[in-house]
Coordinates of C-alpha atoms in Angstrom, one line a residue:
M1 CA 104.7 101.4 112.9
L2 CA 105.7 97.8 112.8
R3 CA 106.1 96.5 116.1
I4 CA 108.9 93.6 116.8
D5 CA 108.9 91.7 120.0
I6 CA 111.9 89.2 120.3
L7 CA 112.2 86.5 123.0
T8 CA 115.3 85.1 124.3
I9 CA 117.4 84.2 127.3
F10 CA 120.2 86.5 125.6
P11 CA 118.6 89.7 125.0
E12 CA 122.0 91.5 125.4
M13 CA 123.2 89.7 122.4
L14 CA 121.2 91.5 120.3
Q15 CA 121.4 95.3 121.5
G16 CA 124.3 96.1 119.2
V17 CA 122.9 94.8 116.2
F18 CA 119.9 97.0 116.6
S19 CA 121.8 99.9 117.5
E20 CA 123.7 100.6 114.1
G21 CA 122.7 100.9 110.2
I22 CA 119.2 100.7 108.7
L23 CA 117.8 99.0 112.0
R24 CA 118.9 102.0 114.3
I25 CA 117.8 104.7 111.6
A26 CA 114.2 102.6 111.2
Q27 CA 113.8 102.7 115.2
E28 CA 114.4 106.7 115.1
K29 CA 112.1 107.3 112.2
N30 CA 109.6 105.1 114.2
I31 CA 109.3 102.8 111.3
I32 CA 109.7 99.9 113.5
D33 CA 109.6 99.5 117.5
V34 CA 111.5 96.9 118.9
Y35 CA 111.3 95.4 122.4
F36 CA 113.5 92.5 123.8
H37 CA 112.0 90.1 126.5
N38 CA 114.1 87.8 128.8
I39 CA 112.4 84.2 128.9
R40 CA 114.0 83.7 132.0
D41 CA 111.9 86.6 133.9
Y42 CA 108.8 84.4 133.6
T43 CA 110.2 81.1 134.9
T44 CA 108.9 79.8 138.3
N45 CA 111.7 77.7 138.8
K46 CA 113.6 78.8 141.7
H47 CA 117.1 78.5 140.2
G48 CA 115.8 80.4 137.3
K49 CA 116.2 77.5 135.0
T50 CA 114.5 77.7 131.3
D51 CA 115.9 74.2 130.3
D52 CA 116.1 70.6 131.7
R53 CA 117.4 67.0 130.4
P54 CA 115.4 65.4 127.8
F55 CA 113.3 62.3 128.5
G56 CA 114.5 59.4 126.9
G57 CA 118.1 60.6 127.7
G58 CA 120.6 62.1 124.9
P59 CA 122.8 65.2 124.8
G60 CA 122.0 68.6 125.6
M61 CA 119.2 70.3 127.2
V62 CA 115.5 71.1 126.3
M63 CA 114.0 74.4 126.7
T64 CA 111.1 73.7 129.2
V65 CA 107.4 74.5 128.6
Q66 CA 106.5 77.0 131.4
P67 CA 108.5 79.9 130.8
V68 CA 108.2 80.1 127.2
I69 CA 104.6 79.6 127.1
D70 CA 104.0 82.3 130.0
C71 CA 106.5 84.8 128.2
V72 CA 104.7 84.7 124.7
R73 CA 101.3 84.9 126.5
A74 CA 102.6 87.9 128.6
V75 CA 104.2 89.3 125.5
E76 CA 101.1 89.1 123.5
A77 CA 99.1 90.7 125.7
M78 CA 101.3 93.8 125.7
D79 CA 99.7 95.0 122.4
E80 CA 96.3 94.5 120.8
A81 CA 97.9 94.5 117.2
S82 CA 97.6 91.5 115.0
S83 CA 100.5 89.4 115.5
R84 CA 102.5 86.6 113.8
L85 CA 104.4 84.3 116.0
I86 CA 107.5 83.0 114.7
F87 CA 110.0 80.5 116.2
L88 CA 113.3 80.1 114.6
G89 CA 114.9 76.2 114.1
P90 CA 116.6 74.4 111.5
D91 CA 113.6 72.4 110.8
G92 CA 111.6 75.6 109.7
S93 CA 110.3 76.8 106.4
K94 CA 113.4 78.3 104.7
F95 CA 113.2 82.0 105.0
S96 CA 113.2 84.0 101.8
Q97 CA 112.8 87.4 100.0
P98 CA 109.0 86.8 99.5
H99 CA 108.7 85.9 103.1
A100 CA 110.5 89.1 103.9
E101 CA 107.9 90.9 102.0
E102 CA 105.0 89.3 103.3
M103 CA 106.1 90.0 107.0
S104 CA 106.7 93.9 106.1
K105 CA 103.1 94.1 105.7
S106 CA 102.5 92.9 109.3
E107 CA 101.5 95.1 112.1
R108 CA 103.3 92.9 114.7
L109 CA 105.9 90.1 114.7
I110 CA 106.8 88.3 117.6
F111 CA 110.0 86.2 117.5
V112 CA 110.7 83.4 120.1
C113 CA 114.7 82.1 119.9
G114 CA 115.4 79.0 121.1
R115 CA 118.6 77.6 122.6
Y116 CA 120.0 74.1 123.6
E117 CA 118.6 71.4 121.7
G118 CA 115.5 73.2 121.1
F119 CA 112.1 73.4 122.7
D120 CA 109.9 70.9 124.6
Q121 CA 107.4 69.8 121.7
R122 CA 104.6 70.7 123.8
I123 CA 105.0 74.3 123.4
F124 CA 104.4 74.0 119.4
D125 CA 101.5 72.1 120.3
I126 CA 100.0 74.5 122.3
L127 CA 101.2 77.8 120.6
N128 CA 101.0 76.5 116.8
P129 CA 103.7 79.1 115.8
E130 CA 105.1 79.5 112.4
V131 CA 108.9 78.1 112.2
F132 CA 111.5 79.5 110.1
S133 CA 114.9 78.8 109.0
I134 CA 117.7 80.7 107.7
G135 CA 119.6 78.0 106.0
D136 CA 120.4 74.3 106.1
Y137 CA 122.9 74.5 109.1
V138 CA 122.5 74.4 112.8
L139 CA 123.1 77.8 115.0
T140 CA 123.8 77.7 118.7
G141 CA 120.4 79.7 119.2
G142 CA 117.7 81.4 117.3
E143 CA 119.0 85.3 118.1
L144 CA 120.9 85.7 115.2
A145 CA 118.3 83.9 112.4
A146 CA 115.8 86.6 114.3
A147 CA 118.1 89.3 113.6
V148 CA 118.5 88.3 110.0
I149 CA 114.8 88.2 109.3
V150 CA 114.5 91.4 111.0
D151 CA 117.2 93.3 108.9
A152 CA 115.5 91.7 105.5
T153 CA 111.8 92.7 106.8
S154 CA 112.7 96.1 107.9
R155 CA 114.3 97.5 105.0
L156 CA 111.6 96.6 102.8
L157 CA 109.2 99.2 104.9
P158 CA 108.9 102.6 103.7
G159 CA 111.3 105.3 104.4
A160 CA 113.6 102.7 105.9
L161 CA 116.1 102.9 103.2
G162 CA 117.5 106.4 101.2
T163 CA 115.4 105.6 98.0
A164 CA 112.5 103.2 97.6
E165 CA 114.2 101.8 94.6
S166 CA 117.0 100.2 96.5
A167 CA 114.7 97.8 98.1
H168 CA 113.3 96.7 94.5
D169 CA 116.2 96.8 92.2
E170 CA 118.5 94.1 94.0
S171 CA 118.6 90.2 94.2
F172 CA 115.6 88.2 94.3
S173 CA 113.5 91.3 93.5
L174 CA 114.6 91.4 89.7
E175 CA 112.7 88.8 87.7
I176 CA 112.8 87.7 84.0
D177 CA 110.0 85.3 82.6
G178 CA 108.7 85.1 86.2
K179 CA 112.2 83.6 87.4
Q180 CA 113.9 85.6 90.2
L181 CA 117.5 86.9 89.2
L182 CA 120.7 87.7 91.2
D183 CA 121.6 91.7 91.2
Y184 CA 123.7 93.0 88.4
P185 CA 127.1 94.3 88.8
H186 CA 127.7 97.6 90.1
Y187 CA 130.5 100.2 89.4
T188 CA 131.7 103.5 91.0
Q189 CA 134.5 105.8 91.0
P190 CA 137.0 105.5 89.7
A191 CA 136.4 105.0 86.1
T192 CA 139.5 102.9 85.7
Y193 CA 141.6 101.2 88.4
N194 CA 144.4 98.9 87.5
D195 CA 143.5 98.8 83.8
L196 CA 140.1 97.8 84.9
A197 CA 137.2 99.9 83.6
V198 CA 133.7 100.8 84.1
P199 CA 131.6 99.2 81.2
E200 CA 131.3 102.0 78.8
I201 CA 127.8 101.5 78.5
L202 CA 127.4 102.4 82.0
R203 CA 129.0 106.0 81.0
S204 CA 126.6 106.5 78.2
G205 CA 123.6 108.1 79.7
N206 CA 121.2 105.9 77.7
H207 CA 119.4 104.7 80.3
K208 CA 117.3 102.2 77.9
L209 CA 120.5 100.6 77.0
I210 CA 121.7 100.5 80.8
S211 CA 118.4 98.9 81.9
E212 CA 119.1 96.1 79.3
W213 CA 122.6 95.5 80.1
R214 CA 121.7 95.4 83.8
L215 CA 119.0 92.7 83.1
N216 CA 121.4 90.9 80.7
E217 CA 124.3 90.9 83.2
A218 CA 122.0 89.8 86.2
K219 CA 120.6 86.7 83.8
K220 CA 124.3 85.8 83.2
K221 CA 125.4 85.9 86.8
T222 CA 122.5 83.8 88.1
E223 CA 123.0 81.4 85.5
K224 CA 126.6 81.2 86.4
L225 CA 126.1 81.4 90.3
R226 CA 122.6 80.1 91.3
P227 CA 121.1 78.3 88.2
D228 CA 118.8 76.6 90.4
L229 CA 116.7 79.8 90.4
L230 CA 115.9 79.6 86.8
S231 CA 115.4 76.1 86.5

């Protein structure tokens, strides 16, 4: 079982995400075990503050050292399993499918979600965490990014999806000459809709030709939409 701990000042924000779909099923099957921790519970500030104004001036607030460090240390001590400490931020490594595959082999993942202008730099100096971004844009907090990474990782665990092939026969898992491809087009019933018919080859029953068609269509789709993957 993969243990997942998420540290945030808004734990309620993620409750709905983890109570539906594959993430709910993965928990019910004891494939993942998810815990939410409120960083505010660890502050020694009498007002319960976890942020303060930045030294040097400037807009916004910065998350303070003490509650984040104490929360991380307390959560780390809750389980002896080897863990990866992951912070979310726009300046992190861009998360990708290979990262999800690597994380799915972990015993435990600890995610720390920032808010405001980010974390006091001394938090990184002390904890030396991994930092991941889900794209070149700025969110109001790391909670949604953490949910994205957990979703992408959890679905790769054995038993999470209906069939094992589902996690390997899709975008960024298909390859040609070592290059990642986008997924091929999919079709289902009806066979014809508004004069648009399902390609005949998909109804032929010839699995070899179907596989060749799908790989060729995946390559054409990638060349059109994401040529950077093939360069």
